[in-house]
Amino acid sequence: MIVMEVLVSILLLTGGLLSFLGSIGILRFPDVYGRLHAATKSATLGVIGILTGTFLYFLVMHDIFVGKVLLGIIFVFLTAPVGAFMISRAAYLTGVPLSKQTEQDDLKKARSEAEKAE
Amino acid sequence: MQFQILLNIVIAFIWMLLQNSFTIVHFVFGYIVGLGMLFFLRRFLRFDFYFRRVYAFIKLLLLFAYKLIEANWDLIKIILRPKMDITPGIIAVPTELKTDWEKTLLANLISLTPGTLTMDFSEDGDILYIHAINVPDKEKAIREIHESFEKAILEVTQ
């Protein structure tokens, strides 16, 4: 029991910490695209950590199999990258500027060539 | 055909999870709901199914999970650096994958790996535009995409 309590605690704390660090990342990155890196990766693993902890807690301590939590993990895993893809694409197409540190922009090149071809 | 049966059973299981009751009654009811869903979506279900793919799929899922943890570690190191000296950029990466389903998987996998985020596809879908947080590392990222991700995805789909 003690081992499981420790494991659940570690999972919950790691999940919370990752979500917190992800929020700091959202504040610190210079542009939308950098912020999306923080929002997708940390938030995904953070939420998965918390949900896994919850699932294990109810399974071991109370003998309840909470299927909804498992579904939550799967859907977060599936939707986070798709969401990031759509947001960054929409941001780029509506002309949200890249940060000044940006070194390379292959997409701009490709798009101007495509416009020329038309 | 087999794939559709499996999908149907999966839908029935999801139904049982949603109802939070694991009785045969709910399984049967979920199966009927799944039948209805498959009937409406039958146009999209042309590919067939082999068991080998399930194994490859589990391997791909583990790769996903491992890469996600690695990405988080990398990101935390960047976030907690006192001065954020990153050189982001958008790089074009050609892909050999053919079907939309494979490309979607690859895009998701790239989004969850260290320092990369899929942004856009080219018109014909053969080039992925990736936002990288550190452009000097791009050779490593591109090599990883070609050698480990594309291979793992092809194992599932071929």
mmCIF file of C-alpha atoms in Angstrom:
data_model
loop_
_atom_site.group_PDB
_atom_site.id
_atom_site.type_symbol
_atom_site.label_atom_id
_atom_site.label_comp_id
_atom_site.label_asym_id
_atom_site.label_seq_id
_atom_site.Cartn_x
_atom_site.Cartn_y
_atom_site.Cartn_z
ATOM 1 C CA MET A 1 0.000 0.000 0.000
ATOM 2 C CA ILE A 2 2.774 2.401 0.974
ATOM 3 C CA VAL A 3 4.546 1.744 -2.317
ATOM 4 C CA MET A 4 1.387 2.565 -4.244
ATOM 5 C CA GLU A 5 0.826 5.729 -2.216
ATOM 6 C CA VAL A 6 4.331 6.888 -3.041
ATOM 7 C CA LEU A 7 3.880 6.034 -6.719
ATOM 8 C CA VAL A 8 0.546 7.867 -6.912
ATOM 9 C CA SER A 9 2.059 10.888 -5.147
ATOM 10 C CA ILE A 10 5.002 10.958 -7.537
ATOM 11 C CA LEU A 11 2.677 10.790 -10.551
ATOM 12 C CA LEU A 12 0.424 13.575 -9.252
ATOM 13 C CA LEU A 13 3.325 15.819 -8.293
ATOM 14 C CA THR A 14 5.141 15.297 -11.588
ATOM 15 C CA GLY A 15 1.941 16.028 -13.480
ATOM 16 C CA GLY A 16 1.320 19.201 -11.507
ATOM 17 C CA LEU A 17 4.916 20.322 -11.841
ATOM 18 C CA LEU A 18 4.930 19.741 -15.597
ATOM 19 C CA SER A 19 1.719 21.718 -16.032
ATOM 20 C CA PHE A 20 3.251 24.517 -13.947
ATOM 21 C CA LEU A 21 6.475 24.522 -15.971
ATOM 22 C CA GLY A 22 4.413 24.483 -19.153
ATOM 23 C CA SER A 23 2.624 27.626 -17.973
ATOM 24 C CA ILE A 24 5.953 29.323 -17.270
ATOM 25 C CA GLY A 25 7.046 28.271 -20.752
ATOM 26 C CA ILE A 26 3.933 29.861 -22.265
ATOM 27 C CA LEU A 27 4.884 33.114 -20.555
ATOM 28 C CA ARG A 28 8.570 32.987 -21.414
ATOM 29 C CA PHE A 29 8.681 31.973 -25.075
ATOM 30 C CA PRO A 30 8.930 34.905 -27.486
ATOM 31 C CA ASP A 31 6.207 34.036 -30.029
ATOM 32 C CA VAL A 32 3.062 32.002 -30.643
ATOM 33 C CA TYR A 33 4.939 29.087 -32.145
ATOM 34 C CA GLY A 34 7.363 28.744 -29.267
ATOM 35 C CA ARG A 35 4.491 28.958 -26.816
ATOM 36 C CA LEU A 36 2.742 26.123 -28.593
ATOM 37 C CA HIS A 37 5.777 23.926 -27.953
ATOM 38 C CA ALA A 38 5.330 24.507 -24.225
ATOM 39 C CA ALA A 39 1.560 24.163 -24.376
ATOM 40 C CA THR A 40 1.514 20.847 -26.235
ATOM 41 C CA LYS A 41 4.353 18.919 -24.707
ATOM 42 C CA SER A 42 4.253 19.856 -21.046
ATOM 43 C CA ALA A 43 0.489 20.076 -20.809
ATOM 44 C CA THR A 44 0.030 16.686 -22.490
ATOM 45 C CA LEU A 45 2.424 14.827 -20.222
ATOM 46 C CA GLY A 46 1.242 16.783 -17.173
ATOM 47 C CA VAL A 47 -2.393 15.886 -17.710
ATOM 48 C CA ILE A 48 -1.487 12.284 -18.510
ATOM 49 C CA GLY A 49 0.530 12.078 -15.278
ATOM 50 C CA ILE A 50 -2.317 13.436 -13.145
ATOM 51 C CA LEU A 51 -4.886 11.177 -14.807
ATOM 52 C CA THR A 52 -2.691 8.091 -14.398
ATOM 53 C CA GLY A 53 -2.243 8.939 -10.718
ATOM 54 C CA THR A 54 -5.988 9.322 -10.252
ATOM 55 C CA PHE A 55 -6.669 6.060 -12.053
ATOM 56 C CA LEU A 56 -4.166 4.120 -9.937
ATOM 57 C CA TYR A 57 -5.450 5.700 -6.713
ATOM 58 C CA PHE A 58 -9.032 4.614 -7.304
ATOM 59 C CA LEU A 59 -7.994 1.212 -8.612
ATOM 60 C CA VAL A 60 -5.725 0.290 -5.699
ATOM 61 C CA MET A 61 -7.178 2.178 -2.729
ATOM 62 C CA HIS A 62 -10.885 1.873 -3.482
ATOM 63 C CA ASP A 63 -11.014 -1.036 -5.937
ATOM 64 C CA ILE A 64 -12.890 1.075 -8.470
ATOM 65 C CA PHE A 65 -11.989 0.796 -12.157
ATOM 66 C CA VAL A 66 -12.573 4.304 -13.534
ATOM 67 C CA GLY A 67 -12.768 3.853 -17.293
ATOM 68 C CA LYS A 68 -13.475 7.506 -18.010
ATOM 69 C CA VAL A 69 -10.017 8.470 -16.797
ATOM 70 C CA LEU A 70 -8.414 6.035 -19.239
ATOM 71 C CA LEU A 71 -10.493 7.524 -22.039
ATOM 72 C CA GLY A 72 -9.311 10.962 -20.959
ATOM 73 C CA ILE A 73 -5.677 9.906 -21.333
ATOM 74 C CA ILE A 74 -6.279 8.525 -24.823
ATOM 75 C CA PHE A 75 -8.102 11.600 -26.041
ATOM 76 C CA VAL A 76 -5.587 14.069 -24.619
ATOM 77 C CA PHE A 77 -2.842 12.060 -26.312
ATOM 78 C CA LEU A 78 -4.685 12.185 -29.631
ATOM 79 C CA THR A 79 -5.967 15.747 -29.648
ATOM 80 C CA ALA A 80 -3.077 17.807 -28.248
ATOM 81 C CA PRO A 81 -0.792 17.543 -31.318
ATOM 82 C CA VAL A 82 -3.708 18.041 -33.717
ATOM 83 C CA GLY A 83 -4.739 21.158 -31.823
ATOM 84 C CA ALA A 84 -1.198 22.536 -31.887
ATOM 85 C CA PHE A 85 -0.961 21.848 -35.619
ATOM 86 C CA MET A 86 -4.211 23.677 -36.373
ATOM 87 C CA ILE A 87 -3.410 26.659 -34.134
ATOM 88 C CA SER A 88 0.108 27.155 -35.525
ATOM 89 C CA ARG A 89 -1.132 26.787 -39.108
ATOM 90 C CA ALA A 90 -3.957 29.253 -38.535
ATOM 91 C CA ALA A 91 -1.552 31.661 -36.832
ATOM 92 C CA TYR A 92 0.893 31.489 -39.737
ATOM 93 C CA LEU A 93 -1.760 31.902 -42.416
ATOM 94 C CA THR A 94 -3.267 34.930 -40.688
ATOM 95 C CA GLY A 95 0.181 36.517 -40.523
ATOM 96 C CA VAL A 96 1.174 36.281 -36.866
ATOM 97 C CA PRO A 97 4.846 37.337 -36.898
ATOM 98 C CA LEU A 98 7.676 35.004 -35.943
ATOM 99 C CA SER A 99 10.026 36.108 -33.174
ATOM 100 C CA LYS A 100 13.125 38.147 -34.053
ATOM 101 C CA GLN A 101 15.405 35.260 -33.149
ATOM 102 C CA THR A 102 13.980 33.183 -35.977
ATOM 103 C CA GLU A 103 16.755 32.012 -38.250
ATOM 104 C CA GLN A 104 15.068 30.227 -41.100
ATOM 105 C CA ASP A 105 11.631 30.286 -42.717
ATOM 106 C CA ASP A 106 11.191 27.655 -45.415
ATOM 107 C CA LEU A 107 7.435 28.032 -45.375
ATOM 108 C CA LYS A 108 7.611 31.676 -46.455
ATOM 109 C CA LYS A 109 9.870 30.708 -49.359
ATOM 110 C CA ALA A 110 7.516 27.949 -50.460
ATOM 111 C CA ARG A 111 4.470 30.176 -50.218
ATOM 112 C CA SER A 112 5.973 33.041 -52.222
ATOM 113 C CA GLU A 113 7.060 30.565 -54.922
ATOM 114 C CA ALA A 114 3.557 29.153 -55.052
ATOM 115 C CA GLU A 115 2.119 32.639 -55.449
ATOM 116 C CA LYS A 116 4.545 33.394 -58.296
ATOM 117 C CA ALA A 117 3.530 30.199 -60.071
ATOM 118 C CA GLU A 118 -0.081 31.310 -59.965
ATOM 119 C CA MET B 1 -13.593 -6.659 -43.081
ATOM 120 C CA GLN B 2 -11.705 -7.892 -40.042
ATOM 121 C CA PHE B 3 -10.701 -4.356 -39.260
ATOM 122 C CA GLN B 4 -14.288 -3.306 -39.145
ATOM 123 C CA ILE B 5 -15.139 -6.112 -36.744
ATOM 124 C CA LEU B 6 -12.272 -5.101 -34.480
ATOM 125 C CA LEU B 7 -13.330 -1.477 -34.624
ATOM 126 C CA ASN B 8 -16.811 -2.536 -33.709
ATOM 127 C CA ILE B 9 -15.578 -4.433 -30.663
ATOM 128 C CA VAL B 10 -13.429 -1.457 -29.642
ATOM 129 C CA ILE B 11 -16.455 0.813 -29.858
ATOM 130 C CA ALA B 12 -18.372 -1.639 -27.686
ATOM 131 C CA PHE B 13 -15.559 -1.526 -25.100
ATOM 132 C CA ILE B 14 -15.472 2.263 -25.163
ATOM 133 C CA TRP B 15 -19.202 2.180 -24.604
ATOM 134 C CA MET B 16 -18.720 -0.060 -21.557
ATOM 135 C CA LEU B 17 -16.030 2.297 -20.203
ATOM 136 C CA LEU B 18 -18.325 5.280 -20.683
ATOM 137 C CA GLN B 19 -21.170 3.499 -18.893
ATOM 138 C CA ASN B 20 -18.707 2.314 -16.238
ATOM 139 C CA SER B 21 -20.452 -1.037 -16.054
ATOM 140 C CA PHE B 22 -18.912 -4.210 -17.425
ATOM 141 C CA THR B 23 -21.878 -6.409 -18.109
ATOM 142 C CA ILE B 24 -22.679 -8.342 -21.248
ATOM 143 C CA VAL B 25 -25.791 -6.222 -21.699
ATOM 144 C CA HIS B 26 -23.764 -3.051 -22.081
ATOM 145 C CA PHE B 27 -21.315 -4.806 -24.377
ATOM 146 C CA VAL B 28 -24.134 -5.872 -26.668
ATOM 147 C CA PHE B 29 -25.653 -2.404 -26.588
ATOM 148 C CA GLY B 30 -22.270 -0.819 -27.342
ATOM 149 C CA TYR B 31 -21.832 -3.267 -30.195
ATOM 150 C CA ILE B 32 -25.129 -2.169 -31.679
ATOM 151 C CA VAL B 33 -24.135 1.495 -31.329
ATOM 152 C CA GLY B 34 -20.815 0.630 -33.048
ATOM 153 C CA LEU B 35 -22.686 -1.123 -35.844
ATOM 154 C CA GLY B 36 -24.661 2.032 -36.431
ATOM 155 C CA MET B 37 -21.500 4.167 -36.453
ATOM 156 C CA LEU B 38 -19.723 1.812 -38.874
ATOM 157 C CA PHE B 39 -22.753 1.790 -41.113
ATOM 158 C CA PHE B 40 -22.662 5.556 -41.436
ATOM 159 C CA LEU B 41 -18.858 5.649 -41.834
ATOM 160 C CA ARG B 42 -18.521 2.619 -44.155
ATOM 161 C CA ARG B 43 -17.299 4.785 -47.021
ATOM 162 C CA PHE B 44 -14.010 5.439 -45.159
ATOM 163 C CA LEU B 45 -13.258 1.824 -44.182
ATOM 164 C CA ARG B 46 -11.747 0.249 -47.245
ATOM 165 C CA PHE B 47 -8.466 -1.104 -45.851
ATOM 166 C CA ASP B 48 -8.087 -4.592 -44.440
ATOM 167 C CA PHE B 49 -6.493 -5.754 -41.233
ATOM 168 C CA TYR B 50 -3.717 -8.138 -40.138
ATOM 169 C CA PHE B 51 -2.809 -9.016 -36.591
ATOM 170 C CA ARG B 52 0.871 -8.147 -37.161
ATOM 171 C CA ARG B 53 -0.170 -4.548 -37.326
ATOM 172 C CA VAL B 54 -1.526 -4.577 -33.795
ATOM 173 C CA TYR B 55 1.914 -5.464 -32.517
ATOM 174 C CA ALA B 56 3.539 -2.750 -34.646
ATOM 175 C CA PHE B 57 0.930 -0.326 -33.412
ATOM 176 C CA ILE B 58 1.764 -1.064 -29.777
ATOM 177 C CA LYS B 59 5.435 -0.502 -30.604
ATOM 178 C CA LEU B 60 4.516 2.823 -32.196
ATOM 179 C CA LEU B 61 2.539 3.827 -29.102
ATOM 180 C CA LEU B 62 5.537 3.062 -26.880
ATOM 181 C CA LEU B 63 7.730 5.154 -29.199
ATOM 182 C CA PHE B 64 5.177 7.965 -28.850
ATOM 183 C CA ALA B 65 5.276 7.769 -25.057
ATOM 184 C CA TYR B 66 9.070 7.629 -24.898
ATOM 185 C CA LYS B 67 9.453 10.599 -27.240
ATOM 186 C CA LEU B 68 6.914 12.593 -25.249
ATOM 187 C CA ILE B 69 8.898 12.163 -22.051
ATOM 188 C CA GLU B 70 12.152 13.030 -23.813
ATOM 189 C CA ALA B 71 10.527 16.138 -25.332
ATOM 190 C CA ASN B 72 9.370 17.291 -21.915
ATOM 191 C CA TRP B 73 12.819 16.912 -20.462
ATOM 192 C CA ASP B 74 14.300 18.987 -23.299
ATOM 193 C CA LEU B 75 11.621 21.641 -22.981
ATOM 194 C CA ILE B 76 12.041 21.998 -19.209
ATOM 195 C CA LYS B 77 15.745 22.566 -19.725
ATOM 196 C CA ILE B 78 14.970 25.387 -22.177
ATOM 197 C CA ILE B 79 12.233 26.939 -20.044
ATOM 198 C CA LEU B 80 14.318 27.043 -16.890
ATOM 199 C CA ARG B 81 17.365 28.535 -18.586
ATOM 200 C CA PRO B 82 17.885 32.062 -17.190
ATOM 201 C CA LYS B 83 18.427 33.562 -20.631
ATOM 202 C CA MET B 84 16.388 32.100 -23.425
ATOM 203 C CA ASP B 85 18.936 31.850 -26.222
ATOM 204 C CA ILE B 86 16.976 29.833 -28.756
ATOM 205 C CA THR B 87 17.115 30.088 -32.531
ATOM 206 C CA PRO B 88 13.705 28.982 -33.777
ATOM 207 C CA GLY B 89 12.870 28.527 -37.423
ATOM 208 C CA ILE B 90 10.620 26.769 -39.892
ATOM 209 C CA ILE B 91 12.253 23.941 -41.816
ATOM 210 C CA ALA B 92 10.931 21.910 -44.719
ATOM 211 C CA VAL B 93 11.168 18.133 -44.364
ATOM 212 C CA PRO B 94 10.260 15.866 -47.292
ATOM 213 C CA THR B 95 8.460 12.649 -46.430
ATOM 214 C CA GLU B 96 8.187 9.357 -48.273
ATOM 215 C CA LEU B 97 4.887 8.382 -46.706
ATOM 216 C CA LYS B 98 2.039 8.193 -49.166
ATOM 217 C CA THR B 99 -1.393 7.959 -47.579
ATOM 218 C CA ASP B 100 -3.108 10.669 -45.558
ATOM 219 C CA TRP B 101 -3.389 8.389 -42.562
ATOM 220 C CA GLU B 102 0.377 7.823 -42.436
ATOM 221 C CA LYS B 103 1.111 11.508 -42.825
ATOM 222 C CA THR B 104 -1.287 12.406 -40.032
ATOM 223 C CA LEU B 105 0.460 9.962 -37.716
ATOM 224 C CA LEU B 106 3.866 11.338 -38.682
ATOM 225 C CA ALA B 107 2.706 14.918 -38.076
ATOM 226 C CA ASN B 108 1.411 13.991 -34.626
ATOM 227 C CA LEU B 109 4.586 12.116 -33.795
ATOM 228 C CA ILE B 110 6.713 15.092 -34.850
ATOM 229 C CA SER B 111 4.625 17.445 -32.731
ATOM 230 C CA LEU B 112 5.341 15.370 -29.651
ATOM 231 C CA THR B 113 9.092 14.985 -30.185
ATOM 232 C CA PRO B 114 11.803 17.222 -28.750
ATOM 233 C CA GLY B 115 11.883 20.740 -30.183
ATOM 234 C CA THR B 116 9.693 20.196 -33.232
ATOM 235 C CA LEU B 117 6.109 21.097 -34.095
ATOM 236 C CA THR B 118 4.348 20.367 -37.370
ATOM 237 C CA MET B 119 2.943 23.563 -38.877
ATOM 238 C CA ASP B 120 1.777 22.923 -42.401
ATOM 239 C CA PHE B 121 1.821 20.569 -45.377
ATOM 240 C CA SER B 122 2.737 21.508 -48.936
ATOM 241 C CA GLU B 123 0.015 21.443 -51.601
ATOM 242 C CA ASP B 124 0.780 17.858 -52.682
ATOM 243 C CA GLY B 125 1.387 16.780 -49.090
ATOM 244 C CA ASP B 126 4.950 15.554 -49.724
ATOM 245 C CA ILE B 127 6.698 18.218 -47.669
ATOM 246 C CA LEU B 128 6.063 18.901 -44.011
ATOM 247 C CA TYR B 129 6.811 22.331 -42.592
ATOM 248 C CA ILE B 130 8.124 22.003 -39.088
ATOM 249 C CA HIS B 131 8.709 24.686 -36.511
ATOM 250 C CA ALA B 132 11.948 23.818 -34.743
ATOM 251 C CA ILE B 133 12.994 25.462 -31.527
ATOM 252 C CA ASN B 134 16.680 25.099 -32.272
ATOM 253 C CA VAL B 135 17.541 25.285 -35.953
ATOM 254 C CA PRO B 136 21.196 24.175 -35.506
ATOM 255 C CA ASP B 137 19.876 20.778 -34.346
ATOM 256 C CA LYS B 138 17.799 20.294 -37.456
ATOM 257 C CA GLU B 139 20.001 17.642 -39.098
ATOM 258 C CA LYS B 140 19.505 15.382 -36.104
ATOM 259 C CA ALA B 141 15.741 15.951 -36.090
ATOM 260 C CA ILE B 142 15.388 15.269 -39.816
ATOM 261 C CA ARG B 143 17.475 12.111 -39.563
ATOM 262 C CA GLU B 144 15.358 10.899 -36.661
ATOM 263 C CA ILE B 145 12.149 11.546 -38.586
ATOM 264 C CA HIS B 146 13.341 9.553 -41.575
ATOM 265 C CA GLU B 147 15.072 6.694 -39.815
ATOM 266 C CA SER B 148 12.901 5.950 -36.824
ATOM 267 C CA PHE B 149 9.442 7.509 -37.235
ATOM 268 C CA GLU B 150 8.765 6.760 -40.887
ATOM 269 C CA LYS B 151 9.951 3.195 -40.420
ATOM 270 C CA ALA B 152 7.778 2.607 -37.369
ATOM 271 C CA ILE B 153 4.742 4.015 -39.156
ATOM 272 C CA LEU B 154 5.359 1.922 -42.283
ATOM 273 C CA GLU B 155 5.470 -1.209 -40.128
ATOM 274 C CA VAL B 156 1.961 -0.455 -38.975
ATOM 275 C CA THR B 157 0.485 0.407 -42.336
ATOM 276 C CA GLN B 158 2.171 -2.014 -44.741
#
